[in-house]
């Protein structure tokens, strides 16, 4: 298993309907591929955490790097994990977070994980909390 996290900027030409299409596509494709995680969309930034089998994540990230809907892609975490961190979040389905209420649910989930002392998640929780802190 592998977890990968990146941040990128929206392309200047990206419109609301492009994001809506992206959300539908990402949800469907990640479900088919068995990929869990979250995509946060805030202030013209994408912040994404992907988790799944290593080959699948590497293949997906190669596609993401070529996607013209964003620029300034920066991988901030790429590591092997023992088990999925998001298996219990959103019924194990990939989640798009583009509303404040969804972000609050994610923070609640992270607090639950921290109380369970799942140390593997600490780095991802910290990265996500920093992203939300500076993009509220």
C-alpha positions as a LaTeX table, in Angstrom:
\begin{tabular}{lrrr}
\hline
Residue & $x$ (\AA) & $y$ (\AA) & $z$ (\AA) \\
\hline
Unk1 & 0.00 & 0.00 & 0.00 \\
Unk2 & 1.07 & 3.52 & $-0.71$ \\
Unk3 & $-0.03$ & 7.05 & 0.21 \\
Unk4 & 0.74 & 10.02 & $-1.99$ \\
Unk5 & $-0.12$ & 13.66 & $-1.36$ \\
Unk6 & 0.28 & 16.66 & $-3.65$ \\
Unk7 & $-0.83$ & 20.25 & $-4.01$ \\
Unk8 & $-1.33$ & 22.22 & $-7.23$ \\
Unk9 & $-2.86$ & 25.43 & $-8.56$ \\
Unk10 & $-5.95$ & 25.57 & $-10.76$ \\
Unk11 & $-5.20$ & 26.42 & $-14.35$ \\
Unk12 & $-6.31$ & 30.02 & $-15.02$ \\
Unk13 & $-8.81$ & 28.82 & $-17.64$ \\
Unk14 & $-10.53$ & 26.30 & $-15.34$ \\
Unk15 & $-14.26$ & 27.00 & $-14.99$ \\
Unk16 & $-16.82$ & 25.82 & $-12.45$ \\
Unk17 & $-18.28$ & 23.28 & $-14.88$ \\
Unk18 & $-14.75$ & 21.89 & $-15.45$ \\
Unk19 & $-14.43$ & 21.29 & $-11.72$ \\
Unk20 & $-17.89$ & 19.70 & $-11.59$ \\
Unk21 & $-16.90$ & 17.35 & $-14.43$ \\
Unk22 & $-13.62$ & 16.57 & $-12.68$ \\
Unk23 & $-15.43$ & 15.71 & $-9.44$ \\
Unk24 & $-17.73$ & 13.26 & $-11.20$ \\
Unk25 & $-14.87$ & 11.65 & $-13.11$ \\
Unk26 & $-12.58$ & 11.35 & $-10.07$ \\
Unk27 & $-15.29$ & 9.78 & $-7.93$ \\
Unk28 & $-16.18$ & 7.19 & $-10.57$ \\
Unk29 & $-12.62$ & 6.33 & $-11.60$ \\
Unk30 & $-11.21$ & 6.06 & $-8.08$ \\
Unk31 & $-14.10$ & 3.84 & $-7.03$ \\
Unk32 & $-13.42$ & 1.54 & $-10.00$ \\
Unk33 & $-9.70$ & 1.43 & $-9.20$ \\
Unk34 & $-10.14$ & 0.91 & $-5.44$ \\
Unk35 & $-8.36$ & 4.16 & $-4.60$ \\
Unk36 & $-9.29$ & 5.92 & $-1.38$ \\
Unk37 & $-8.38$ & 9.36 & $-0.10$ \\
Unk38 & $-9.56$ & 12.94 & $-0.39$ \\
Unk39 & $-9.39$ & 15.84 & $-2.81$ \\
Unk40 & $-9.72$ & 19.25 & $-1.19$ \\
Unk41 & $-10.60$ & 22.15 & $-3.45$ \\
Unk42 & $-9.98$ & 25.55 & $-1.87$ \\
Unk43 & $-8.92$ & 29.01 & $-3.09$ \\
Unk44 & $-7.83$ & 27.85 & $-6.55$ \\
Unk45 & $-5.78$ & 24.99 & $-5.10$ \\
Unk46 & $-6.10$ & 21.23 & $-5.32$ \\
Unk47 & $-4.81$ & 19.27 & $-2.32$ \\
Unk48 & $-5.09$ & 15.54 & $-2.83$ \\
Unk49 & $-4.28$ & 12.45 & $-0.80$ \\
Unk50 & $-4.38$ & 9.15 & $-2.66$ \\
Unk51 & $-3.98$ & 5.71 & $-1.15$ \\
Unk52 & $-4.03$ & 2.29 & $-2.72$ \\
Unk53 & $-1.80$ & $-0.33$ & $-4.28$ \\
Unk54 & 1.60 & 1.12 & $-5.18$ \\
Unk55 & 1.39 & 0.43 & $-8.94$ \\
Unk56 & $-2.08$ & 2.00 & $-9.16$ \\
Unk57 & $-1.02$ & 5.13 & $-7.30$ \\
Unk58 & 2.12 & 5.51 & $-9.43$ \\
Unk59 & 0.10 & 5.08 & $-12.63$ \\
Unk60 & $-2.53$ & 7.58 & $-11.49$ \\
Unk61 & 0.06 & 10.15 & $-10.42$ \\
Unk62 & 1.73 & 9.90 & $-13.85$ \\
Unk63 & $-1.62$ & 10.85 & $-15.40$ \\
Unk64 & $-2.18$ & 13.63 & $-12.87$ \\
Unk65 & 1.21 & 15.16 & $-13.74$ \\
Unk66 & 0.11 & 15.49 & $-17.38$ \\
Unk67 & $-3.32$ & 16.97 & $-16.59$ \\
Unk68 & $-3.58$ & 20.52 & $-17.95$ \\
Unk69 & $-6.33$ & 21.56 & $-15.51$ \\
Unk70 & $-3.68$ & 22.42 & $-12.96$ \\
Unk71 & $-0.13$ & 23.72 & $-12.76$ \\
Unk72 & 2.64 & 24.00 & $-10.20$ \\
Unk73 & 2.19 & 20.41 & $-9.08$ \\
Unk74 & 4.19 & 19.69 & $-5.94$ \\
Unk75 & 4.36 & 16.20 & $-4.44$ \\
Unk76 & 4.64 & 16.61 & $-0.68$ \\
Unk77 & 4.38 & 13.01 & 0.48 \\
Unk78 & 5.05 & 9.64 & $-1.14$ \\
Unk79 & 5.37 & 6.72 & 1.26 \\
Unk80 & 4.47 & 3.11 & 1.84 \\
Unk81 & 1.75 & 2.52 & 4.40 \\
Unk82 & 0.63 & $-0.57$ & 6.30 \\
Unk83 & $-3.08$ & 0.01 & 5.73 \\
Unk84 & $-5.51$ & 2.56 & 4.40 \\
Unk85 & $-6.01$ & 5.67 & 6.48 \\
Unk86 & $-9.28$ & 6.55 & 4.72 \\
Unk87 & $-10.88$ & 3.10 & 4.76 \\
Unk88 & $-13.34$ & 4.18 & 7.47 \\
Unk89 & $-13.91$ & 7.68 & 6.08 \\
Unk90 & $-16.90$ & 8.18 & 3.76 \\
Unk91 & $-17.55$ & 4.41 & 3.76 \\
Unk92 & $-14.13$ & 3.86 & 2.22 \\
Unk93 & $-15.06$ & 5.82 & $-0.90$ \\
Unk94 & $-12.91$ & 8.59 & $-2.32$ \\
Unk95 & $-14.19$ & 11.97 & $-1.09$ \\
Unk96 & $-14.15$ & 15.39 & $-2.74$ \\
Unk97 & $-14.14$ & 18.20 & $-0.21$ \\
Unk98 & $-15.20$ & 21.53 & $-1.61$ \\
Unk99 & $-17.53$ & 22.78 & 1.15 \\
Unk100 & $-16.76$ & 23.95 & 4.66 \\
Unk101 & $-19.14$ & 21.39 & 6.21 \\
Unk102 & $-17.21$ & 18.56 & 4.50 \\
Unk103 & $-13.92$ & 19.97 & 5.78 \\
Unk104 & $-15.32$ & 19.96 & 9.32 \\
Unk105 & $-16.26$ & 16.28 & 8.95 \\
Unk106 & $-12.72$ & 15.52 & 7.76 \\
Unk107 & $-11.22$ & 17.27 & 10.79 \\
Unk108 & $-13.54$ & 15.27 & 13.06 \\
Unk109 & $-12.37$ & 12.06 & 11.38 \\
Unk110 & $-8.74$ & 13.09 & 11.82 \\
Unk111 & $-9.35$ & 13.72 & 15.52 \\
Unk112 & $-10.81$ & 10.23 & 15.81 \\
Unk113 & $-7.73$ & 8.74 & 14.11 \\
Unk114 & $-5.39$ & 10.69 & 16.38 \\
Unk115 & $-7.20$ & 9.38 & 19.45 \\
Unk116 & $-6.69$ & 5.86 & 18.11 \\
Unk117 & $-2.91$ & 6.51 & 18.00 \\
Unk118 & $-2.59$ & 5.56 & 14.36 \\
Unk119 & 0.88 & 7.08 & 13.98 \\
Unk120 & 1.05 & 6.40 & 10.27 \\
Unk121 & $-1.65$ & 9.01 & 9.72 \\
Unk122 & 0.04 & 11.82 & 11.67 \\
Unk123 & 1.99 & 13.19 & 8.71 \\
Unk124 & $-1.07$ & 13.26 & 6.43 \\
Unk125 & $-3.18$ & 14.85 & 9.16 \\
Unk126 & $-0.58$ & 17.55 & 9.70 \\
Unk127 & $-0.30$ & 18.33 & 5.97 \\
Unk128 & $-4.08$ & 18.48 & 5.59 \\
Unk129 & $-4.59$ & 20.65 & 8.66 \\
Unk130 & $-1.97$ & 23.11 & 7.41 \\
Unk131 & $-3.65$ & 23.26 & 4.00 \\
Unk132 & $-7.04$ & 23.96 & 5.60 \\
Unk133 & $-5.54$ & 26.50 & 8.00 \\
Unk134 & $-4.06$ & 28.60 & 5.21 \\
Unk135 & $-6.95$ & 28.14 & 2.74 \\
Unk136 & $-10.04$ & 28.84 & 4.82 \\
\hline
\end{tabular}
